[in-house]
C-alpha positions as CSV (number, residue, x, y, z in Angstrom):
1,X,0.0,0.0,0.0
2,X,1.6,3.3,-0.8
3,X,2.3,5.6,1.9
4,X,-0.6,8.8,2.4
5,X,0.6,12.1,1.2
6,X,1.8,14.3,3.4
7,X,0.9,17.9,3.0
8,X,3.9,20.1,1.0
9,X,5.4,23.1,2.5
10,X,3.7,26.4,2.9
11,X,5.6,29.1,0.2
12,X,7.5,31.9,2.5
13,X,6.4,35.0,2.9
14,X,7.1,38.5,1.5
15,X,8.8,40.7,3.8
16,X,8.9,43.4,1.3
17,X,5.2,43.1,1.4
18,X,4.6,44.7,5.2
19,X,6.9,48.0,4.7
20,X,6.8,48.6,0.9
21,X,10.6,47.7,1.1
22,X,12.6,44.4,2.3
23,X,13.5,45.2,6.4
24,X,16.8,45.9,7.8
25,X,17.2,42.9,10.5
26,X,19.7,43.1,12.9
27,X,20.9,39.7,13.8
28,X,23.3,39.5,17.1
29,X,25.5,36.4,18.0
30,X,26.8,36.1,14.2
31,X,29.7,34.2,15.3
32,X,26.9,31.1,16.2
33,X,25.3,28.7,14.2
34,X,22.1,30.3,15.3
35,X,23.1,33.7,13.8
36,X,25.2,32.6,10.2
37,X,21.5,30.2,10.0
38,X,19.2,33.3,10.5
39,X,21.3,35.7,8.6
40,X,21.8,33.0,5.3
41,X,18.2,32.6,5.6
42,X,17.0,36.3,5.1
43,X,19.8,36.5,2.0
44,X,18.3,38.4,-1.3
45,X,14.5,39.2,1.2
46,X,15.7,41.3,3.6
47,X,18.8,44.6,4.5
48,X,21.0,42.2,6.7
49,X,23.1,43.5,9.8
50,X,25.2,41.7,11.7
51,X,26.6,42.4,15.2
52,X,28.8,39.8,17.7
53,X,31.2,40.6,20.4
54,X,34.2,38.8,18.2
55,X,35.7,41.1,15.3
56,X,36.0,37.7,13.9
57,X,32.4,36.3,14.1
58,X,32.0,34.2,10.9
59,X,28.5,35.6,10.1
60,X,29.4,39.1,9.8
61,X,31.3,38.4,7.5
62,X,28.0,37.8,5.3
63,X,27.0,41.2,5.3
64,X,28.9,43.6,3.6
65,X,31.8,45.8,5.5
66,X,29.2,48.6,6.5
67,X,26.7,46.4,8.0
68,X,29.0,44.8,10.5
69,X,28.7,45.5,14.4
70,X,30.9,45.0,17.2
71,X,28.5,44.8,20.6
72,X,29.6,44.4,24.4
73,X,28.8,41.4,26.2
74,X,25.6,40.1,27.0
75,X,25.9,40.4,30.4
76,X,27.4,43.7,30.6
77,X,24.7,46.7,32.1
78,X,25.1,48.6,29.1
79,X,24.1,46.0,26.5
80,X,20.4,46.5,26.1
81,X,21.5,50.3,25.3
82,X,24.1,49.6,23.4
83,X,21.6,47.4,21.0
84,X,19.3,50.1,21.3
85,X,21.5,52.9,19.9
86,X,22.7,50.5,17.0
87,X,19.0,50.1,15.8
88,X,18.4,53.5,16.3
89,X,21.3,54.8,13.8
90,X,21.0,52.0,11.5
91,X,17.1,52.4,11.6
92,X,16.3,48.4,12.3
93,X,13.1,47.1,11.7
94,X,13.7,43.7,13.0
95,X,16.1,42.6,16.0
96,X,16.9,38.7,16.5
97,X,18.7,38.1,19.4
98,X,20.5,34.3,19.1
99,X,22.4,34.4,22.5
100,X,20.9,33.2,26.0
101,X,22.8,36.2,27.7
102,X,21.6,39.1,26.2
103,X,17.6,37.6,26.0
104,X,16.5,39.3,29.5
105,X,18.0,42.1,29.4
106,X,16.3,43.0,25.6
107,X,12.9,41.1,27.0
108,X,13.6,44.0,29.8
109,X,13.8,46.9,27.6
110,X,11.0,45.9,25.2
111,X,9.3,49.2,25.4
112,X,12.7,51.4,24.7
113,X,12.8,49.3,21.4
114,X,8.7,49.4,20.6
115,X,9.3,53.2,21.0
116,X,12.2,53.2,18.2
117,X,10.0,51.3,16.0
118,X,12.2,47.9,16.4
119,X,10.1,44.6,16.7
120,X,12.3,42.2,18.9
121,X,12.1,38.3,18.2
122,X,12.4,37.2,22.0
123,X,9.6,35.8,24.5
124,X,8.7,37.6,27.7
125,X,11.1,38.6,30.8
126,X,9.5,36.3,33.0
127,X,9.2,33.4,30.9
128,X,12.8,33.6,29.9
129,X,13.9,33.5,33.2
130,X,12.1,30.2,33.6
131,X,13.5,28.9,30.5
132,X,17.5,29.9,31.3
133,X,16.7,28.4,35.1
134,X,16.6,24.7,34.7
135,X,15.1,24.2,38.2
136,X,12.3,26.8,37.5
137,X,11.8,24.9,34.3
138,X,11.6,21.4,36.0
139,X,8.7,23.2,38.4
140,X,6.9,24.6,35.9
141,X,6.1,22.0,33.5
142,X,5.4,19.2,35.9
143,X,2.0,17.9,35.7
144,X,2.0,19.6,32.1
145,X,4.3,17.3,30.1
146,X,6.7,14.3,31.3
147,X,9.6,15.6,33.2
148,X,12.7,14.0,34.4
149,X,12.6,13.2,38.1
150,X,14.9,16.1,39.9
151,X,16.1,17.5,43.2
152,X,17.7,20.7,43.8
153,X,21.0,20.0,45.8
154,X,20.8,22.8,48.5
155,X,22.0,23.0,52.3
156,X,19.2,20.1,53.2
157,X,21.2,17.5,50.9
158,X,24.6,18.4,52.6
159,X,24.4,14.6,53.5
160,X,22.9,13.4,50.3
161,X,23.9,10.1,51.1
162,X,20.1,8.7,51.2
163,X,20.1,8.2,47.8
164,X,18.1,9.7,44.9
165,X,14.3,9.0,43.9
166,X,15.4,9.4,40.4
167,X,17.8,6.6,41.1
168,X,21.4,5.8,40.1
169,X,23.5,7.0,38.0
170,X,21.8,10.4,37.6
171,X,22.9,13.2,35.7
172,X,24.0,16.5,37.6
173,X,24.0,20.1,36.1
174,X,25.0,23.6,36.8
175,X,21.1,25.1,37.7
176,X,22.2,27.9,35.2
177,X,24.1,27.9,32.1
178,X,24.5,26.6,28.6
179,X,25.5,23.4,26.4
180,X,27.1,20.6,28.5
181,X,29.5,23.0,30.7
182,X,29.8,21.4,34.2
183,X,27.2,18.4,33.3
184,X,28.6,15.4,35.3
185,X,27.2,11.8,35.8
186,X,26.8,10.4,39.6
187,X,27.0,7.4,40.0
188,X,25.8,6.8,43.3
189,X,25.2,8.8,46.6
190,X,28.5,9.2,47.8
191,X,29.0,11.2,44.2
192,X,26.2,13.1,45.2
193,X,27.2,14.4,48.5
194,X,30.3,15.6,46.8
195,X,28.1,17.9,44.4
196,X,27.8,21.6,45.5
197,X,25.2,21.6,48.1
198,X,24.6,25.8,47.9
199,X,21.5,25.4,45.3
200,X,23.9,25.8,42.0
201,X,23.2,22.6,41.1
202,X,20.5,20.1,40.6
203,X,20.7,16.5,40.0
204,X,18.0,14.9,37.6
205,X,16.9,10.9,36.1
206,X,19.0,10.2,33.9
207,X,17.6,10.0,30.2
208,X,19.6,7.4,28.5
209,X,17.1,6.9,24.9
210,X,17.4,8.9,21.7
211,X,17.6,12.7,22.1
212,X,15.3,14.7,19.8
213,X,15.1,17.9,19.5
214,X,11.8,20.1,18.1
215,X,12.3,23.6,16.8
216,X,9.0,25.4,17.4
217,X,7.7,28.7,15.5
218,X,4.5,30.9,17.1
219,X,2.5,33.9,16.3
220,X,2.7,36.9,18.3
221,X,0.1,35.8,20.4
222,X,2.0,32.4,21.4
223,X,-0.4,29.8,19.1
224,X,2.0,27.2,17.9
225,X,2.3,27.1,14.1
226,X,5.2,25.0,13.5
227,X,6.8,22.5,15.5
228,X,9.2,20.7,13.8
229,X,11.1,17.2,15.5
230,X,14.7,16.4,14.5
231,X,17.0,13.1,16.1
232,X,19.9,14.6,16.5
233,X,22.4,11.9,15.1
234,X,25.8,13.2,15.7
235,X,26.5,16.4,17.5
236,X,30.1,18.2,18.0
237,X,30.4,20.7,20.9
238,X,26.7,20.3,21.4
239,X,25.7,21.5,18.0
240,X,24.4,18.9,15.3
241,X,26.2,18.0,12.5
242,X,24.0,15.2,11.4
243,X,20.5,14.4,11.9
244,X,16.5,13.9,10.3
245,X,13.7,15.7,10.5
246,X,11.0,13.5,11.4
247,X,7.1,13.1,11.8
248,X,5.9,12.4,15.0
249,X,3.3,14.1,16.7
250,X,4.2,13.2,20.2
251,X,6.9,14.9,20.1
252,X,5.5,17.4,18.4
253,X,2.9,18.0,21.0
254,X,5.5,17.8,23.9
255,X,6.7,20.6,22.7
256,X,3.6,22.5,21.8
257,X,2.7,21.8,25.4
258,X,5.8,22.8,26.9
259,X,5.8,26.3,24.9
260,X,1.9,27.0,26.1
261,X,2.9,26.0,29.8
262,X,5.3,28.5,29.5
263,X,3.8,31.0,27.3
264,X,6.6,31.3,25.0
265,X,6.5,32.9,21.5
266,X,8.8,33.5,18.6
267,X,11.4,30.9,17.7
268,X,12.6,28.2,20.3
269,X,13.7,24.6,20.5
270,X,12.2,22.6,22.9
271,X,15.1,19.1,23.6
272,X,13.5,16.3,24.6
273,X,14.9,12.9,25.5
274,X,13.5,8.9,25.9
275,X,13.6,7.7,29.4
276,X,14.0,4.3,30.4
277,X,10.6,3.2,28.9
278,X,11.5,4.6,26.0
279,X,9.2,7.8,26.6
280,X,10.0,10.9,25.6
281,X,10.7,13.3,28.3
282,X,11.0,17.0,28.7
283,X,15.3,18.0,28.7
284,X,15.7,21.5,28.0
285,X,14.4,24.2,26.2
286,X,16.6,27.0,24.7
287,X,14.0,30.2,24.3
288,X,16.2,31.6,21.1
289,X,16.6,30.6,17.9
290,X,18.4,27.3,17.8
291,X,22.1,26.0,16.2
292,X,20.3,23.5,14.7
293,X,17.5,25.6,12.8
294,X,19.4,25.2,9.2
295,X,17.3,21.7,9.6
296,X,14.2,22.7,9.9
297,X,14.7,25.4,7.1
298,X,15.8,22.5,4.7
299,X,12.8,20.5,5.6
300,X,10.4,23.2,4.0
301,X,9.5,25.5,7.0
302,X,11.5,28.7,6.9
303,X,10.9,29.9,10.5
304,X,13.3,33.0,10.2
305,X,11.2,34.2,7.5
306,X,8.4,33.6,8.7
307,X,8.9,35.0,12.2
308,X,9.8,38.0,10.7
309,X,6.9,38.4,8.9
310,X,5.3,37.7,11.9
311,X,6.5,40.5,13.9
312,X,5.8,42.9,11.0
313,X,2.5,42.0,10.9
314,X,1.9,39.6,8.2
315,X,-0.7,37.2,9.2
316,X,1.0,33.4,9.9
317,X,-0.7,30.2,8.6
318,X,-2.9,27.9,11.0
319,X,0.0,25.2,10.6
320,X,3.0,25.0,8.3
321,X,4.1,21.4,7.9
322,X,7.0,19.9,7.1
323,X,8.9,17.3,5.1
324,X,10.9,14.4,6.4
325,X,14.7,14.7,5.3
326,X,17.9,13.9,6.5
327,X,20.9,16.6,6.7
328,X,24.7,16.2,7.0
329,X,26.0,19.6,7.9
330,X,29.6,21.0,6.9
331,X,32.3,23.7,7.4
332,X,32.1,26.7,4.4
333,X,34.5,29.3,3.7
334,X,34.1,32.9,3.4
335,X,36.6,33.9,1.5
336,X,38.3,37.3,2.3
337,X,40.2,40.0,0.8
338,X,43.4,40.1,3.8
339,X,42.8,43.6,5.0
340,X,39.1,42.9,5.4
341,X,39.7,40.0,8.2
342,X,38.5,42.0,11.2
343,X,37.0,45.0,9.8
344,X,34.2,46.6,11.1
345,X,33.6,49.9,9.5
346,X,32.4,52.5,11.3
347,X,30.0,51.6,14.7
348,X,31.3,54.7,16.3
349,X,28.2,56.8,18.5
350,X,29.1,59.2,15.8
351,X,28.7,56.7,13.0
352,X,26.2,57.3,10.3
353,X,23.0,59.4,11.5
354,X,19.9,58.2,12.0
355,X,17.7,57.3,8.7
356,X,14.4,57.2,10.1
């Protein structure tokens, strides 16, 4: 019997339509495979700009020398301005944020960017905050999806040699922080007693089945209208290299499920892994555009586009599917005149005035 068709994938938008024009889009983090994803996507439909703390950021070096922006950290008090004065000047219509650190404090400032006429692709303050906190996650989806048995190790476990419900070995992880930095295995209790006991870290079941991971695209208003599962087959430093896009809807509605609970919106990846029944459980959930998004773009659903659109004010689909395919993912060059290697032009406050 021949397999049922599948529906094709919904044609991407026009961002010229919105603004009588395509719109400048200032992506930041375009040294990641978040950012070079986001910025390749929006090639020929939209006036790219790319910013990154590192001169030598791989993505900027997409855009051309002008459109290149050197930012402070993420974390330093001066960022959110920083951004805002760069949008300002360059008269950005679009910001996409692709790194956890500087998500709260733009979520923070939404109303100084709303007042410049940006539109910011990033979820709420509050709901980021749950997202980046792995123990406020674990709290606030229980009951609404499957999540991984887990304790927070404070100054109550100092003697954690009772064991854990989650049983052994577990998996223990910084409460805070980002791809597998200070993730350990414990093995037993006496491991666990060794753990820091000052709240920093939690210890959670381990998940030893397939990881999956499901890139997940919503309207303004939060209503899901993409969510798109991938295996991840072989990762390097945490980012896949190989993998397929799949169909299968309980994943898929993990996900959904997870983003409502947590009244998310924009473009996230929800990571999900089997449990020891095989079960998929809830891992992570990264509230920015993920490394892996070049996937889901190749399998027919162009969220960048489309969340663009989005916040422009284009009307979004009821559901955009997707097609199953599998992706091997390489190095590519930009090649370079010498003397451009680290140029940035001019992102001087006294750079070019504003064009509004």
């Amino acid at each position: 019997m021949p397999e049922p068709t599948r529906p094709g994938p919904t044609a991407g938008p026009d961002l010229a339509a919105p603004l009588g024009r395509p719109p400048r889009v200032l992506v930041t983090g375009a040294g990641g495979p978040s950012g070079v994803c986001f910025l390749r996507a929006l090639d020929g439909v939209a006036e790219r700009y790319a910013a990154d703390i590192d001169p030598l950021g791989a993505g900027l070096y997409l855009v051309p020398r002008a459109y290149r922006l050197l930012l402070p950290p993420g974390d330093d008090p001066a960022f959110a301005q920083a951004v805002l004065t760069l949008c300002r000047r360059y008269a950005v219509d679009v910001l996409v944020p692709t790194v956890d650190a500087e998500l709260v404090a733009l979520a923070r400032a939404a109303d100084g960017f709303a007042d410049a006429g940006v539109r910011v692709l990033v979820p709420g303050a509050d709901a980021l905050e749950t997202c980046l906190d792995k123990w406020r996650l674990a709290q606030a989806c229980e009951g609404a999806v499957r999540v991984p048995v887990t304790r927070l190790l404070g100054p109550a476990d100092a003697n954690a040699d009772d064991g854990f419900e989650g049983g052994f070995p577990a998996i223990a992880k910084p409460r805070t922080g980002s791809g597998s930095r200070g993730v350990t295995l414990v093995e037993d209790a006496a491991g666990l007693a060794r753990l820091p006991q000052d709240g920093s870290y939690l210890v959670q079941e381990m998940l030893p089945g397939t990881e999956y991971s499901v890139d997940v695209l919503t309207d303004g208003t939060g209503r899901v209208v993409a969510a798109v599962p991938r295996a991840r087959d072989k990762t390097d430093s945490g980012i896949v290299v190989a993998g397929r896009v799949l169909h299968a809807p309980e994943l898929s509605a993990l996900a959904e499920d997870t983003v409502r609970t947590l009244g998310l919106r924009g473009v996230l990846n929800v990571q999900v892994r089997e449990d020891r029944q095989g079960r998929p459980a809830l891992l992570e959930v990264n509230p920015r555009p993920p490394g892996g998004l070049s996937l889901t773009v190749a399998a027919g659903v162009d969220m960048p586009r489309w969340a663009v659109a989005g916040l422009l004010g284009a009307e979004l689909p009821d559901r955009i599917a997707h097609r199953e395919t599998a992706i091997v993912r390489h190095w590519q060059d930009v090649v370079l005149h010498p003397g451009e290697l680290g140029d940035m032009g001019d992102t001087r406050e006294t750079g070019a005035g504003d064009r509004r």
